[in-house]
């Protein structure tokens, strides 16, 4: 058979190269993920290890896989008051499929809700560059905090509108500290994150402790994940909670469940009722 495509001058090889990928090889009866036959991964490699494999190209060692898993578990859900969860639950009462409800929630994970982890990783990476240029962790943190305060911006990954101290912070920080002590990850990002927390607390009666976005940012940055993947991993984690809430709501029997109970009407600050002239 000729390698020329009948619809044009492109060869089959050129057409196949259009979506060429290093991630998956597919052939009749064969599926390789990063070179590993899928049948050899099934039952022998965990989902977290597979996530690492697909994103990074190689399987992680067990210690790093456990650290990644800890971060994914920590961010899995934050209750129906989170906009992404609330939206998914509302969608589930509107006659859409479960996949549509999950997609509705995931699509709300943007720069403000869900993006602080990515922003914090970028900040930690910037501090790492400052430290390579000779700044101390405390000096880099003071400079970053001063810049954000001058611009009237929040430092991503710190403070929480609900928790005085995020209960997910300590377990993740402790695990990164253990990984640093064992030489599994470098200390730079942990030191920078703790220095930021200390700088934000200086001169304040109430501290601004690290939240889940800051803690997971330290984990992902320490493991070598790019900042953009920090948001992707958060989405992957929170999708589990979104799915669980959408499924629960779909079994409740409610129809067109809006953001407020039916007895409560949204406030109105526009004109009083008026009529067109006759």
Short mmCIF file of C-alpha atoms in Angstrom, two decimals:
data_model
loop_
_atom_site.label_atom_id
_atom_site.label_comp_id
_atom_site.label_asym_id
_atom_site.label_seq_id
_atom_site.Cartn_x
_atom_site.Cartn_y
_atom_site.Cartn_z
CA UNK A 1 0.00 0.00 0.00
CA UNK A 2 1.29 3.47 -0.80
CA UNK A 3 2.25 5.66 2.11
CA UNK A 4 0.67 8.62 0.32
CA UNK A 5 -2.64 9.80 1.77
CA UNK A 6 -5.35 9.91 -0.89
CA UNK A 7 -6.73 13.20 0.50
CA UNK A 8 -3.49 15.07 -0.08
CA UNK A 9 0.24 14.86 -0.28
CA UNK A 10 0.85 13.98 3.37
CA UNK A 11 2.18 10.53 4.20
CA UNK A 12 0.65 8.29 6.85
CA UNK A 13 3.74 8.94 8.97
CA UNK A 14 3.21 12.68 8.73
CA UNK A 15 -0.44 12.32 9.63
CA UNK A 16 0.45 10.11 12.59
CA UNK A 17 2.93 12.72 13.77
CA UNK A 18 0.11 15.28 14.04
CA UNK A 19 -0.77 14.09 17.58
CA UNK A 20 2.53 12.38 18.31
CA UNK A 21 3.00 11.89 22.04
CA UNK A 22 5.60 10.53 24.41
CA UNK A 23 2.91 9.54 26.91
CA UNK A 24 0.92 6.71 25.35
CA UNK A 25 1.51 4.19 22.58
CA UNK A 26 -1.59 2.51 21.20
CA UNK A 27 -1.69 -0.45 18.82
CA UNK A 28 -4.24 -3.26 18.33
CA UNK A 29 -4.21 -5.19 21.60
CA UNK A 30 -1.48 -2.97 23.08
CA UNK A 31 -1.48 0.04 25.43
CA UNK A 32 1.83 1.37 26.74
CA UNK A 33 1.96 4.20 29.28
CA UNK A 34 5.37 5.89 29.16
CA UNK A 35 6.70 2.64 27.78
CA UNK A 36 5.12 0.33 30.37
CA UNK A 37 2.46 -2.13 29.14
CA UNK A 38 -0.72 -1.22 30.97
CA UNK A 39 -1.32 -4.85 31.98
CA UNK A 40 1.92 -4.76 33.96
CA UNK A 41 0.85 -1.60 35.80
CA UNK A 42 -2.63 -2.81 36.72
CA UNK A 43 -2.64 -4.13 40.26
CA UNK A 44 1.05 -3.36 40.78
CA UNK A 45 1.24 0.43 40.55
CA UNK A 46 -0.96 2.81 42.54
CA UNK A 47 -3.04 5.60 41.03
CA UNK A 48 -0.73 8.22 42.58
CA UNK A 49 2.32 6.49 41.10
CA UNK A 50 0.56 6.40 37.73
CA UNK A 51 -0.20 10.14 37.97
CA UNK A 52 3.50 10.76 38.57
CA UNK A 53 4.45 8.42 35.72
CA UNK A 54 2.23 10.15 33.18
CA UNK A 55 3.23 13.67 34.26
CA UNK A 56 6.94 13.07 34.80
CA UNK A 57 7.81 10.13 32.56
CA UNK A 58 9.20 7.79 35.23
CA UNK A 59 7.81 5.98 38.26
CA UNK A 60 8.52 7.65 41.60
CA UNK A 61 10.16 5.97 44.55
CA UNK A 62 7.69 4.97 47.30
CA UNK A 63 8.64 7.85 49.64
CA UNK A 64 8.03 10.57 47.07
CA UNK A 65 4.81 8.88 45.97
CA UNK A 66 3.56 8.94 49.57
CA UNK A 67 4.38 12.65 49.85
CA UNK A 68 2.46 13.39 46.66
CA UNK A 69 -0.44 11.29 47.90
CA UNK A 70 -0.55 13.22 51.18
CA UNK A 71 -0.97 16.50 49.30
CA UNK A 72 -3.68 15.05 47.03
CA UNK A 73 -5.61 13.68 50.01
CA UNK A 74 -5.35 16.97 51.92
CA UNK A 75 -7.01 19.02 49.16
CA UNK A 76 -9.74 16.56 48.23
CA UNK A 77 -12.72 18.52 49.63
CA UNK A 78 -13.71 21.59 51.63
CA UNK A 79 -17.45 21.21 51.94
CA UNK A 80 -20.48 22.60 50.07
CA UNK A 81 -19.63 26.22 50.92
CA UNK A 82 -16.77 26.04 48.39
CA UNK A 83 -18.04 27.57 45.11
CA UNK A 84 -16.90 24.62 42.98
CA UNK A 85 -18.74 22.14 45.21
CA UNK A 86 -21.86 24.30 45.46
CA UNK A 87 -22.00 24.74 41.69
CA UNK A 88 -21.62 21.01 41.10
CA UNK A 89 -24.43 20.27 43.56
CA UNK A 90 -26.71 22.81 41.89
CA UNK A 91 -25.91 21.38 38.48
CA UNK A 92 -26.74 17.88 39.71
CA UNK A 93 -30.34 19.01 40.41
CA UNK A 94 -30.84 20.43 36.93
CA UNK A 95 -31.14 17.23 34.93
CA UNK A 96 -27.59 17.11 33.63
CA UNK A 97 -25.39 14.02 33.78
CA UNK A 98 -22.92 13.38 36.57
CA UNK A 99 -20.03 14.22 34.24
CA UNK A 100 -21.65 17.61 33.47
CA UNK A 101 -22.08 18.34 37.17
CA UNK A 102 -18.43 17.52 37.84
CA UNK A 103 -17.33 19.65 34.88
CA UNK A 104 -19.41 22.55 36.21
CA UNK A 105 -17.53 22.42 39.52
CA UNK A 106 -14.11 21.96 37.95
CA UNK A 107 -14.67 24.92 35.63
CA UNK A 108 -14.96 27.21 38.66
CA UNK A 109 -11.41 26.42 39.77
CA UNK A 110 -9.76 29.59 38.53
CA UNK A 111 -7.20 32.14 39.68
CA UNK A 112 -9.14 33.08 42.85
CA UNK A 113 -10.74 29.74 43.78
CA UNK A 114 -8.22 26.99 43.14
CA UNK A 115 -5.32 28.95 41.68
CA UNK A 116 -3.48 30.09 44.80
CA UNK A 117 -1.39 26.91 44.90
CA UNK A 118 0.00 27.56 41.43
CA UNK A 119 0.68 31.18 42.38
CA UNK A 120 2.43 30.11 45.59
CA UNK A 121 4.67 27.64 43.74
CA UNK A 122 5.68 30.45 41.37
CA UNK A 123 6.45 32.60 44.41
CA UNK A 124 8.55 29.86 45.99
CA UNK A 125 10.44 29.45 42.70
CA UNK A 126 11.09 33.18 42.60
CA UNK A 127 12.39 33.09 46.17
CA UNK A 128 14.68 30.22 45.20
CA UNK A 129 16.20 32.45 42.51
CA UNK A 130 16.67 35.27 45.03
CA UNK A 131 18.43 32.86 47.34
CA UNK A 132 20.70 31.70 44.53
CA UNK A 133 21.67 35.34 44.14
CA UNK A 134 22.70 35.48 47.80
CA UNK A 135 19.55 36.41 49.72
CA UNK A 136 18.67 34.51 52.88
CA UNK A 137 15.29 32.82 53.22
CA UNK A 138 14.17 35.52 55.67
CA UNK A 139 15.50 38.30 53.43
CA UNK A 140 13.73 36.93 50.36
CA UNK A 141 10.51 36.53 52.33
CA UNK A 142 10.64 40.09 53.68
CA UNK A 143 11.18 41.44 50.15
CA UNK A 144 8.27 39.43 48.73
CA UNK A 145 5.89 40.41 51.54
CA UNK A 146 6.85 44.08 51.22
CA UNK A 147 6.16 44.00 47.47
CA UNK A 148 2.74 42.43 47.95
CA UNK A 149 1.79 44.90 50.69
CA UNK A 150 2.90 47.84 48.56
CA UNK A 151 0.65 46.62 45.74
CA UNK A 152 -2.21 45.82 48.13
CA UNK A 153 -2.11 42.14 47.16
CA UNK A 154 -2.49 39.02 49.24
CA UNK A 155 0.43 36.63 49.45
CA UNK A 156 -0.99 33.44 47.87
CA UNK A 157 -1.04 30.39 50.10
CA UNK A 158 -1.44 32.21 53.41
CA UNK A 159 -4.43 33.11 55.54
CA UNK A 160 -7.88 31.58 55.42
CA UNK A 161 -11.34 33.14 55.47
CA UNK A 162 -12.69 30.30 57.65
CA UNK A 163 -9.89 28.57 59.58
CA UNK A 164 -7.82 30.46 62.18
CA UNK A 165 -5.25 27.75 61.52
CA UNK A 166 -5.71 25.38 58.60
CA UNK A 167 -5.78 21.83 59.99
CA UNK A 168 -4.12 20.55 56.82
CA UNK A 169 -0.99 22.66 57.24
CA UNK A 170 0.89 20.81 59.95
CA UNK A 171 0.63 17.24 58.58
CA UNK A 172 1.92 18.35 55.17
CA UNK A 173 4.69 20.56 56.53
CA UNK A 174 5.78 17.76 58.87
CA UNK A 175 5.96 15.29 55.99
CA UNK A 176 8.04 17.66 53.89
CA UNK A 177 10.33 18.24 56.86
CA UNK A 178 10.77 14.47 57.24
CA UNK A 179 11.51 14.17 53.51
CA UNK A 180 14.11 16.94 53.81
CA UNK A 181 15.73 15.20 56.78
CA UNK A 182 15.99 11.98 54.78
CA UNK A 183 17.47 13.80 51.80
CA UNK A 184 14.50 12.99 49.53
CA UNK A 185 13.74 16.62 48.64
CA UNK A 186 15.75 19.84 48.93
CA UNK A 187 15.08 22.14 51.91
CA UNK A 188 14.77 25.34 49.87
CA UNK A 189 11.01 25.49 49.36
CA UNK A 190 10.14 24.45 52.90
CA UNK A 191 12.51 27.08 54.31
CA UNK A 192 11.04 29.72 51.99
CA UNK A 193 7.45 28.84 52.91
CA UNK A 194 8.15 28.98 56.63
CA UNK A 195 10.05 32.25 56.18
CA UNK A 196 7.04 33.74 54.37
CA UNK A 197 4.76 32.64 57.19
CA UNK A 198 7.07 34.27 59.76
CA UNK A 199 7.40 37.49 57.72
CA UNK A 200 3.63 37.80 57.39
CA UNK A 201 3.20 37.37 61.16
CA UNK A 202 5.76 40.02 62.12
CA UNK A 203 4.20 43.14 63.61
CA UNK A 204 0.71 41.67 63.69
CA UNK A 205 -1.41 40.75 66.69
CA UNK A 206 -2.88 37.87 64.72
CA UNK A 207 -0.66 35.70 62.50
CA UNK A 208 -1.41 34.86 58.87
CA UNK A 209 -0.73 31.11 58.87
CA UNK A 210 -0.13 28.96 55.84
CA UNK A 211 -3.24 27.44 54.28
CA UNK A 212 -3.76 24.33 52.16
CA UNK A 213 -2.57 26.12 49.03
CA UNK A 214 0.70 27.11 50.67
CA UNK A 215 1.26 23.68 52.19
CA UNK A 216 0.58 21.79 48.98
CA UNK A 217 2.69 24.33 47.06
CA UNK A 218 5.66 23.42 49.25
CA UNK A 219 5.01 19.73 48.59
CA UNK A 220 4.68 20.10 44.81
CA UNK A 221 7.61 22.52 44.50
CA UNK A 222 9.80 20.26 46.64
CA UNK A 223 8.91 17.31 44.41
CA UNK A 224 9.85 19.29 41.31
CA UNK A 225 6.41 19.90 39.79
CA UNK A 226 6.02 23.03 37.66
CA UNK A 227 3.77 25.79 38.98
CA UNK A 228 1.10 25.15 36.33
CA UNK A 229 0.95 21.50 37.36
CA UNK A 230 0.27 22.65 40.90
CA UNK A 231 -3.15 23.84 39.80
CA UNK A 232 -3.64 20.71 37.70
CA UNK A 233 -2.91 18.50 40.70
CA UNK A 234 -5.29 20.55 42.84
CA UNK A 235 -8.00 20.08 40.22
CA UNK A 236 -7.27 16.36 40.14
CA UNK A 237 -7.60 16.16 43.92
CA UNK A 238 -10.66 18.38 44.32
CA UNK A 239 -12.45 16.53 41.49
CA UNK A 240 -12.92 13.63 43.89
CA UNK A 241 -14.79 15.82 46.36
CA UNK A 242 -16.77 17.44 43.56
CA UNK A 243 -17.78 13.99 42.29
CA UNK A 244 -18.82 12.83 45.76
CA UNK A 245 -20.96 15.91 46.40
CA UNK A 246 -22.56 15.82 42.96
CA UNK A 247 -23.42 12.15 43.44
CA UNK A 248 -24.87 12.77 46.90
CA UNK A 249 -26.98 15.67 45.66
CA UNK A 250 -28.23 13.72 42.66
CA UNK A 251 -29.71 11.14 45.03
CA UNK A 252 -31.55 13.72 47.13
CA UNK A 253 -34.46 14.14 44.74
CA UNK A 254 -34.33 17.95 44.69
CA UNK A 255 -35.02 19.73 41.41
CA UNK A 256 -33.45 23.00 40.28
CA UNK A 257 -31.87 23.65 43.66
CA UNK A 258 -30.63 27.23 43.61
CA UNK A 259 -28.03 28.97 45.76
CA UNK A 260 -30.62 30.02 48.37
CA UNK A 261 -33.40 28.06 50.11
CA UNK A 262 -36.77 28.75 48.47
CA UNK A 263 -37.99 30.69 51.50
CA UNK A 264 -35.09 33.14 51.18
CA UNK A 265 -35.11 35.66 48.37
CA UNK A 266 -32.02 37.48 47.18
CA UNK A 267 -31.80 41.08 48.33
CA UNK A 268 -32.66 43.85 45.90
CA UNK A 269 -31.12 47.32 45.78
CA UNK A 270 -32.43 48.52 42.43
CA UNK A 271 -35.42 50.78 41.72
CA UNK A 272 -38.73 50.11 43.42
CA UNK A 273 -41.42 48.52 41.23
CA UNK A 274 -42.44 51.02 38.52
CA UNK A 275 -44.78 50.95 35.55
CA UNK A 276 -44.62 52.12 32.00
CA UNK A 277 -46.86 55.13 31.30
CA UNK A 278 -50.21 54.26 29.81
#
